[in-house]
Amino acid sequence: MALHMVNKAGEQDHSSVPRHIAIILDGNGRWAKKRGLPRTAGHAVGSETFRKIATYCRDIGVEYLTVYAFSTENWKRPEDEVKAIMQLLKRYLQEAIDTMERDHIRMKILGNTEGLSTEIRELIRKTDEISSHYQGFQANICLNYGGRDEILQAAKKYAAALQAGEADAELTEEQLGSYLYAHGIPDPDLLIRPGGEQRISNFLLWQCAYSEFYFTDVLWPDFGKAELDKAIEEFNRRDRRFGGVKK
Ligand code: IPE
Ligand code: IPE
Ligand code: MG
């Protein structure tokens, strides 16, 4: 099925867009290096790209967009780079708080927020508060996020609940899933990784069990609407069987 079908009113029909798109925002550093700029310049442009792609996703009817912005392993990077990324995230959240109402965007931060600065945690608290008033498009930003960490902390929470007599001893996928950071968010239908690497790098390990993967060499700061359309077109050519057989 082609993405850009034209309906009777002559408008593009985006009815076949995936409900949930996840993106590993990769390639910022290389984008900057190619231009003789510091890696942090790539992160700054990458943050603008996120803004544009989030708006586009909302406009074409995607319900959830989840992006990987900082992993539990990214702390290994030079202190200056980590500082610059945190500064950009802080600015992004501050601006988002001002515009969420106008743009009707719900935002959720997924990850181990306890490892973040008090300033960023306060901004996360505010975005949660504002988001609770909205329905519709939801942008999830994975910050200090690791798929293994997410599963580990869910196991710990379950163990504590079990000990307190608040959880059933018969552990099910649903029950363990209820302790994940991404609880309540449907699994991604399409996972996109720009930047040329073909790996998952500890992203949404539980949730991507049946997601369709799309890899592209385009670096994240260069990723535009046309590239997203291409990924969605490719997604629409896939045959999702979830372990069953083709009808
Ligand atoms: C992704 O871009 C952003 C973060 C991981 C924070 P990179 O910084 O990994 O860019 P490359 O992969 O080095 O080009
Ligand atoms: C994955 O990118 C993490 C984010 C984009 C936040 P990395 O650049 O950290 O991953 P590797 O090191 O190439 O696997
Ligand atoms: Mg990278």
mmCIF file of C-alpha atoms and ligand atoms in Angstrom:
data_model
loop_
_atom_site.group_PDB
_atom_site.id
_atom_site.type_symbol
_atom_site.label_atom_id
_atom_site.label_comp_id
_atom_site.label_asym_id
_atom_site.label_seq_id
_atom_site.Cartn_x
_atom_site.Cartn_y
_atom_site.Cartn_z
ATOM 1 C CA MET A 1 0.000 0.000 0.000
ATOM 2 C CA ALA A 2 1.461 3.367 -0.950
ATOM 3 C CA LEU A 3 1.617 6.044 1.693
ATOM 4 C CA HIS A 4 0.799 8.950 -0.546
ATOM 5 C CA MET A 5 -2.549 8.027 -1.923
ATOM 6 C CA VAL A 6 -4.566 11.012 -2.948
ATOM 7 C CA ASN A 7 -8.118 11.130 -1.627
ATOM 8 C CA LYS A 8 -11.188 12.628 -3.329
ATOM 9 C CA ALA A 9 -10.458 16.087 -2.013
ATOM 10 C CA GLY A 10 -7.046 15.876 -3.676
ATOM 11 C CA GLU A 11 -5.251 15.688 -0.333
ATOM 12 C CA GLN A 12 -2.641 13.180 0.634
ATOM 13 C CA ASP A 13 -4.109 10.268 2.540
ATOM 14 C CA HIS A 14 -2.006 9.268 5.518
ATOM 15 C CA SER A 15 -4.428 6.637 6.787
ATOM 16 C CA SER A 16 -1.777 3.938 6.648
ATOM 17 C CA VAL A 17 0.688 5.527 9.053
ATOM 18 C CA PRO A 18 1.993 3.393 11.906
ATOM 19 C CA ARG A 19 0.357 4.136 15.232
ATOM 20 C CA HIS A 20 3.669 4.246 17.099
ATOM 21 C CA ILE A 21 7.050 5.184 15.611
ATOM 22 C CA ALA A 22 10.269 4.876 17.607
ATOM 23 C CA ILE A 23 13.515 6.528 16.481
ATOM 24 C CA ILE A 24 17.108 6.127 17.654
ATOM 25 C CA LEU A 25 18.435 9.655 17.146
ATOM 26 C CA ASP A 26 21.890 8.753 15.875
ATOM 27 C CA GLY A 27 24.579 10.415 13.795
ATOM 28 C CA ASN A 28 24.754 13.896 15.356
ATOM 29 C CA GLY A 29 28.472 13.639 16.113
ATOM 30 C CA ARG A 30 29.430 12.457 12.624
ATOM 31 C CA TRP A 31 27.237 15.114 11.038
ATOM 32 C CA ALA A 32 29.212 17.802 12.904
ATOM 33 C CA LYS A 33 32.602 16.195 12.251
ATOM 34 C CA LYS A 34 31.933 16.157 8.517
ATOM 35 C CA ARG A 35 31.544 19.925 8.710
ATOM 36 C CA GLY A 36 34.557 20.537 10.926
ATOM 37 C CA LEU A 37 32.262 21.479 13.822
ATOM 38 C CA PRO A 38 32.317 20.265 17.439
ATOM 39 C CA ARG A 39 30.086 17.232 18.121
ATOM 40 C CA THR A 40 27.845 19.418 20.270
ATOM 41 C CA ALA A 41 26.870 21.434 17.181
ATOM 42 C CA GLY A 42 25.437 18.202 15.781
ATOM 43 C CA HIS A 43 23.390 17.677 18.929
ATOM 44 C CA ALA A 44 21.978 21.205 18.639
ATOM 45 C CA VAL A 45 20.861 20.653 15.038
ATOM 46 C CA GLY A 46 19.590 17.173 15.976
ATOM 47 C CA SER A 47 17.349 18.710 18.595
ATOM 48 C CA GLU A 48 15.790 20.964 15.910
ATOM 49 C CA THR A 49 15.282 17.930 13.684
ATOM 50 C CA PHE A 50 13.380 16.257 16.513
ATOM 51 C CA ARG A 51 11.097 19.266 16.807
ATOM 52 C CA LYS A 52 10.309 19.170 13.069
ATOM 53 C CA ILE A 53 9.792 15.422 12.884
ATOM 54 C CA ALA A 54 7.565 15.409 15.990
ATOM 55 C CA THR A 55 5.339 18.067 14.423
ATOM 56 C CA TYR A 56 5.220 16.136 11.149
ATOM 57 C CA CYS A 57 4.324 12.892 12.947
ATOM 58 C CA ARG A 58 1.473 14.641 14.736
ATOM 59 C CA ASP A 59 0.249 16.182 11.469
ATOM 60 C CA ILE A 60 0.115 12.895 9.579
ATOM 61 C CA GLY A 61 -1.714 11.085 12.364
ATOM 62 C CA VAL A 62 0.982 9.125 14.193
ATOM 63 C CA GLU A 63 -0.276 8.674 17.772
ATOM 64 C CA TYR A 64 3.006 7.997 19.556
ATOM 65 C CA LEU A 65 6.570 9.010 18.743
ATOM 66 C CA THR A 66 9.288 7.663 21.025
ATOM 67 C CA VAL A 67 12.851 8.883 20.625
ATOM 68 C CA TYR A 68 16.104 7.720 22.140
ATOM 69 C CA ALA A 69 17.926 10.854 23.239
ATOM 70 C CA PHE A 70 20.374 9.671 25.926
ATOM 71 C CA SER A 71 21.213 6.121 26.912
ATOM 72 C CA THR A 72 22.400 4.688 30.232
ATOM 73 C CA GLU A 73 25.704 4.082 28.397
ATOM 74 C CA ASN A 74 26.081 7.633 27.064
ATOM 75 C CA TRP A 75 27.535 8.784 30.421
ATOM 76 C CA LYS A 76 30.797 7.233 29.175
ATOM 77 C CA ARG A 77 31.247 10.171 26.817
ATOM 78 C CA PRO A 78 33.556 13.120 27.579
ATOM 79 C CA GLU A 79 32.182 15.291 30.381
ATOM 80 C CA ASP A 80 31.877 18.340 28.108
ATOM 81 C CA GLU A 81 29.706 16.485 25.616
ATOM 82 C CA VAL A 82 27.435 15.081 28.345
ATOM 83 C CA LYS A 83 27.111 18.580 29.834
ATOM 84 C CA ALA A 84 26.203 20.068 26.452
ATOM 85 C CA ILE A 85 23.589 17.374 25.793
ATOM 86 C CA MET A 86 22.008 17.931 29.229
ATOM 87 C CA GLN A 87 21.967 21.676 28.590
ATOM 88 C CA LEU A 88 20.185 21.142 25.266
ATOM 89 C CA LEU A 89 17.667 18.801 26.867
ATOM 90 C CA LYS A 90 16.981 21.341 29.579
ATOM 91 C CA ARG A 91 16.377 24.055 27.006
ATOM 92 C CA TYR A 92 14.218 21.716 24.972
ATOM 93 C CA LEU A 93 12.028 20.859 27.972
ATOM 94 C CA GLN A 94 11.728 24.509 29.003
ATOM 95 C CA GLU A 95 10.532 25.449 25.531
ATOM 96 C CA ALA A 96 8.253 22.437 25.314
ATOM 97 C CA ILE A 97 6.525 23.460 28.535
ATOM 98 C CA ASP A 98 5.672 26.774 26.854
ATOM 99 C CA THR A 99 4.437 25.262 23.627
ATOM 100 C CA MET A 100 2.751 21.979 24.576
ATOM 101 C CA GLU A 101 -0.547 23.678 25.187
ATOM 102 C CA ARG A 102 -0.403 25.503 21.851
ATOM 103 C CA ASP A 103 0.718 22.468 19.874
ATOM 104 C CA HIS A 104 -1.466 19.940 21.700
ATOM 105 C CA ILE A 105 1.429 17.647 22.402
ATOM 106 C CA ARG A 106 1.606 15.270 25.330
ATOM 107 C CA MET A 107 5.116 14.514 26.445
ATOM 108 C CA LYS A 108 6.536 11.781 28.610
ATOM 109 C CA ILE A 109 10.129 11.188 29.687
ATOM 110 C CA LEU A 110 11.090 7.534 29.928
ATOM 111 C CA GLY A 111 14.159 6.362 31.796
ATOM 112 C CA ASN A 112 15.901 6.497 35.135
ATOM 113 C CA THR A 113 15.095 10.087 36.027
ATOM 114 C CA GLU A 114 16.749 9.758 39.443
ATOM 115 C CA GLY A 115 20.098 9.877 37.668
ATOM 116 C CA LEU A 116 19.304 13.329 36.220
ATOM 117 C CA SER A 117 19.860 16.791 37.699
ATOM 118 C CA THR A 118 17.245 18.297 40.024
ATOM 119 C CA GLU A 119 16.579 21.028 37.444
ATOM 120 C CA ILE A 120 15.778 18.503 34.717
ATOM 121 C CA ARG A 121 13.687 16.424 37.131
ATOM 122 C CA GLU A 122 11.631 19.492 37.987
ATOM 123 C CA LEU A 123 11.066 20.167 34.267
ATOM 124 C CA ILE A 124 9.997 16.544 33.811
ATOM 125 C CA ARG A 125 7.518 16.914 36.681
ATOM 126 C CA LYS A 126 6.049 19.996 34.973
ATOM 127 C CA THR A 127 5.743 18.316 31.572
ATOM 128 C CA ASP A 128 3.948 15.378 33.233
ATOM 129 C CA GLU A 129 1.567 17.763 34.923
ATOM 130 C CA ILE A 130 0.718 19.614 31.691
ATOM 131 C CA SER A 131 0.475 16.382 29.680
ATOM 132 C CA SER A 132 -2.074 14.933 32.060
ATOM 133 C CA HIS A 133 -4.606 17.460 30.671
ATOM 134 C CA TYR A 134 -4.250 16.297 27.082
ATOM 135 C CA GLN A 135 -5.320 13.515 24.797
ATOM 136 C CA GLY A 136 -3.944 12.881 21.345
ATOM 137 C CA PHE A 137 -0.406 12.865 20.000
ATOM 138 C CA GLN A 138 2.225 11.804 22.533
ATOM 139 C CA ALA A 139 5.976 12.331 22.249
ATOM 140 C CA ASN A 140 8.107 10.140 24.513
ATOM 141 C CA ILE A 141 11.724 11.088 25.106
ATOM 142 C CA CYS A 142 14.001 8.366 26.423
ATOM 143 C CA LEU A 143 16.491 9.984 28.740
ATOM 144 C CA ASN A 144 19.030 8.065 30.789
ATOM 145 C CA TYR A 145 17.186 5.123 29.308
ATOM 146 C CA GLY A 146 18.396 1.547 28.889
ATOM 147 C CA GLY A 147 16.244 -1.414 27.905
ATOM 148 C CA ARG A 148 18.018 -3.656 30.382
ATOM 149 C CA ASP A 149 17.721 -1.058 33.129
ATOM 150 C CA GLU A 150 13.997 -0.751 32.389
ATOM 151 C CA ILE A 151 13.473 -4.499 32.766
ATOM 152 C CA LEU A 152 15.710 -4.685 35.851
ATOM 153 C CA GLN A 153 13.918 -1.894 37.695
ATOM 154 C CA ALA A 154 10.564 -3.497 36.777
ATOM 155 C CA ALA A 155 11.758 -6.793 38.294
ATOM 156 C CA LYS A 156 12.848 -4.975 41.454
ATOM 157 C CA LYS A 157 9.505 -3.169 41.753
ATOM 158 C CA TYR A 158 7.660 -6.417 41.272
ATOM 159 C CA ALA A 159 9.770 -8.136 43.946
ATOM 160 C CA ALA A 160 9.049 -5.304 46.383
ATOM 161 C CA ALA A 161 5.318 -5.429 45.625
ATOM 162 C CA LEU A 162 5.316 -9.179 46.072
ATOM 163 C CA GLN A 163 7.012 -8.871 49.441
ATOM 164 C CA ALA A 164 4.473 -6.251 50.497
ATOM 165 C CA GLY A 165 1.670 -8.613 49.485
ATOM 166 C CA GLU A 166 0.567 -6.226 46.730
ATOM 167 C CA ALA A 167 1.380 -8.414 43.719
ATOM 168 C CA ASP A 168 0.254 -11.798 42.491
ATOM 169 C CA ALA A 169 2.861 -14.572 42.851
ATOM 170 C CA GLU A 170 1.930 -15.773 39.356
ATOM 171 C CA LEU A 171 4.004 -13.292 37.314
ATOM 172 C CA THR A 172 2.634 -12.625 33.838
ATOM 173 C CA GLU A 173 3.918 -10.535 30.926
ATOM 174 C CA GLU A 174 1.136 -8.052 31.618
ATOM 175 C CA GLN A 175 2.084 -7.758 35.270
ATOM 176 C CA LEU A 176 5.807 -7.285 34.650
ATOM 177 C CA GLY A 177 4.917 -4.902 31.815
ATOM 178 C CA SER A 178 2.971 -2.753 34.254
ATOM 179 C CA TYR A 179 6.236 -1.816 36.026
ATOM 180 C CA LEU A 180 8.043 -0.719 32.861
ATOM 181 C CA TYR A 181 8.754 2.970 32.183
ATOM 182 C CA ALA A 182 6.700 2.668 28.985
ATOM 183 C CA HIS A 183 3.674 1.183 30.733
ATOM 184 C CA GLY A 184 0.418 2.092 28.986
ATOM 185 C CA ILE A 185 2.119 2.954 25.684
ATOM 186 C CA PRO A 186 1.465 0.474 22.858
ATOM 187 C CA ASP A 187 4.563 -1.254 21.441
ATOM 188 C CA PRO A 188 6.281 0.549 18.547
ATOM 189 C CA ASP A 189 5.111 -0.593 15.117
ATOM 190 C CA LEU A 190 8.108 0.880 13.347
ATOM 191 C CA LEU A 191 11.624 1.432 14.713
ATOM 192 C CA ILE A 192 13.834 3.764 12.685
ATOM 193 C CA ARG A 193 17.590 4.075 13.111
ATOM 194 C CA PRO A 194 19.313 6.796 11.100
ATOM 195 C CA GLY A 195 23.117 7.158 11.183
ATOM 196 C CA GLY A 196 24.063 3.937 9.411
ATOM 197 C CA GLU A 197 24.416 1.577 12.377
ATOM 198 C CA GLN A 198 22.262 -1.525 12.349
ATOM 199 C CA ARG A 199 21.859 -2.329 16.015
ATOM 200 C CA ILE A 200 19.413 -1.648 18.835
ATOM 201 C CA SER A 201 21.921 -0.202 21.374
ATOM 202 C CA ASN A 202 19.798 -1.126 24.408
ATOM 203 C CA PHE A 203 16.641 0.637 23.195
ATOM 204 C CA LEU A 204 13.135 -0.677 24.033
ATOM 205 C CA LEU A 205 14.276 -4.305 24.314
ATOM 206 C CA TRP A 206 10.952 -5.476 25.722
ATOM 207 C CA GLN A 207 8.708 -3.388 23.485
ATOM 208 C CA CYS A 208 10.395 -4.051 20.121
ATOM 209 C CA ALA A 209 9.628 -7.788 20.167
ATOM 210 C CA TYR A 210 7.588 -7.425 16.943
ATOM 211 C CA SER A 211 8.492 -3.959 15.679
ATOM 212 C CA GLU A 212 9.510 -3.507 12.055
ATOM 213 C CA PHE A 213 13.062 -2.115 11.728
ATOM 214 C CA TYR A 214 14.117 0.522 9.208
ATOM 215 C CA PHE A 215 17.771 1.507 8.903
ATOM 216 C CA THR A 216 19.123 4.409 6.885
ATOM 217 C CA ASP A 217 22.572 5.964 6.386
ATOM 218 C CA VAL A 218 21.081 9.455 6.601
ATOM 219 C CA LEU A 219 22.475 11.159 9.707
ATOM 220 C CA TRP A 220 19.855 12.354 12.185
ATOM 221 C CA PRO A 221 20.412 16.120 11.666
ATOM 222 C CA ASP A 222 19.736 15.559 7.923
ATOM 223 C CA PHE A 223 16.636 13.426 8.510
ATOM 224 C CA GLY A 224 13.580 15.090 6.992
ATOM 225 C CA LYS A 225 9.937 14.494 6.151
ATOM 226 C CA ALA A 226 10.814 12.706 2.891
ATOM 227 C CA GLU A 227 12.969 10.206 4.778
ATOM 228 C CA LEU A 228 10.149 9.555 7.252
ATOM 229 C CA ASP A 229 7.734 9.046 4.356
ATOM 230 C CA LYS A 230 10.172 6.531 2.860
ATOM 231 C CA ALA A 231 10.325 4.613 6.136
ATOM 232 C CA ILE A 232 6.527 4.543 6.357
ATOM 233 C CA GLU A 233 6.225 3.393 2.755
ATOM 234 C CA GLU A 234 8.645 0.579 3.472
ATOM 235 C CA PHE A 235 6.687 -0.268 6.644
ATOM 236 C CA ASN A 236 3.527 -0.572 4.582
ATOM 237 C CA ARG A 237 5.210 -3.155 2.363
ATOM 238 C CA ARG A 238 6.079 -5.375 5.308
ATOM 239 C CA ASP A 239 4.038 -8.435 6.148
ATOM 240 C CA ARG A 240 3.598 -8.547 9.926
ATOM 241 C CA ARG A 241 2.761 -12.020 11.114
ATOM 242 C CA PHE A 242 3.502 -11.917 14.864
ATOM 243 C CA GLY A 243 4.489 -15.539 14.732
ATOM 244 C CA GLY A 244 1.353 -16.637 12.880
ATOM 245 C CA VAL A 245 0.949 -17.579 9.240
ATOM 246 C CA LYS A 246 0.038 -15.413 6.290
ATOM 247 C CA LYS A 247 -3.701 -15.327 5.622
HETATM 248 C C1 IPE B 1 23.226 10.539 18.873
HETATM 249 O O1 IPE B 1 24.264 10.978 18.082
HETATM 250 C C2 IPE B 1 22.982 11.392 20.086
HETATM 251 C C3 IPE B 1 23.339 10.745 21.359
HETATM 252 C C4 IPE B 1 23.707 9.505 21.497
HETATM 253 C C5 IPE B 1 23.242 11.564 22.545
HETATM 254 P P1 IPE B 1 25.750 10.536 18.374
HETATM 255 O O2 IPE B 1 26.352 11.509 19.322
HETATM 256 O O3 IPE B 1 25.824 9.120 18.819
HETATM 257 O O4 IPE B 1 26.393 10.703 16.961
HETATM 258 P P2 IPE B 1 27.464 9.762 16.275
HETATM 259 O O5 IPE B 1 26.881 8.381 16.287
HETATM 260 O O6 IPE B 1 28.703 9.843 17.111
HETATM 261 O O7 IPE B 1 27.632 10.320 14.914
HETATM 262 C C1 IPE B 2 22.292 5.101 20.768
HETATM 263 O O1 IPE B 2 23.307 5.729 20.050
HETATM 264 C C2 IPE B 2 21.833 5.991 21.884
HETATM 265 C C3 IPE B 2 21.108 7.197 21.478
HETATM 266 C C4 IPE B 2 20.900 7.581 20.249
HETATM 267 C C5 IPE B 2 20.616 8.002 22.547
HETATM 268 P P1 IPE B 2 24.836 5.515 20.400
HETATM 269 O O2 IPE B 2 25.606 6.318 19.435
HETATM 270 O O3 IPE B 2 25.059 5.781 21.836
HETATM 271 O O4 IPE B 2 25.001 3.952 20.140
HETATM 272 P P2 IPE B 2 26.260 3.083 19.712
HETATM 273 O O5 IPE B 2 27.354 3.404 20.677
HETATM 274 O O6 IPE B 2 26.609 3.461 18.326
HETATM 275 O O7 IPE B 2 25.780 1.675 19.785
HETATM 276 MG MG MG B 3 26.046 7.372 17.833
#
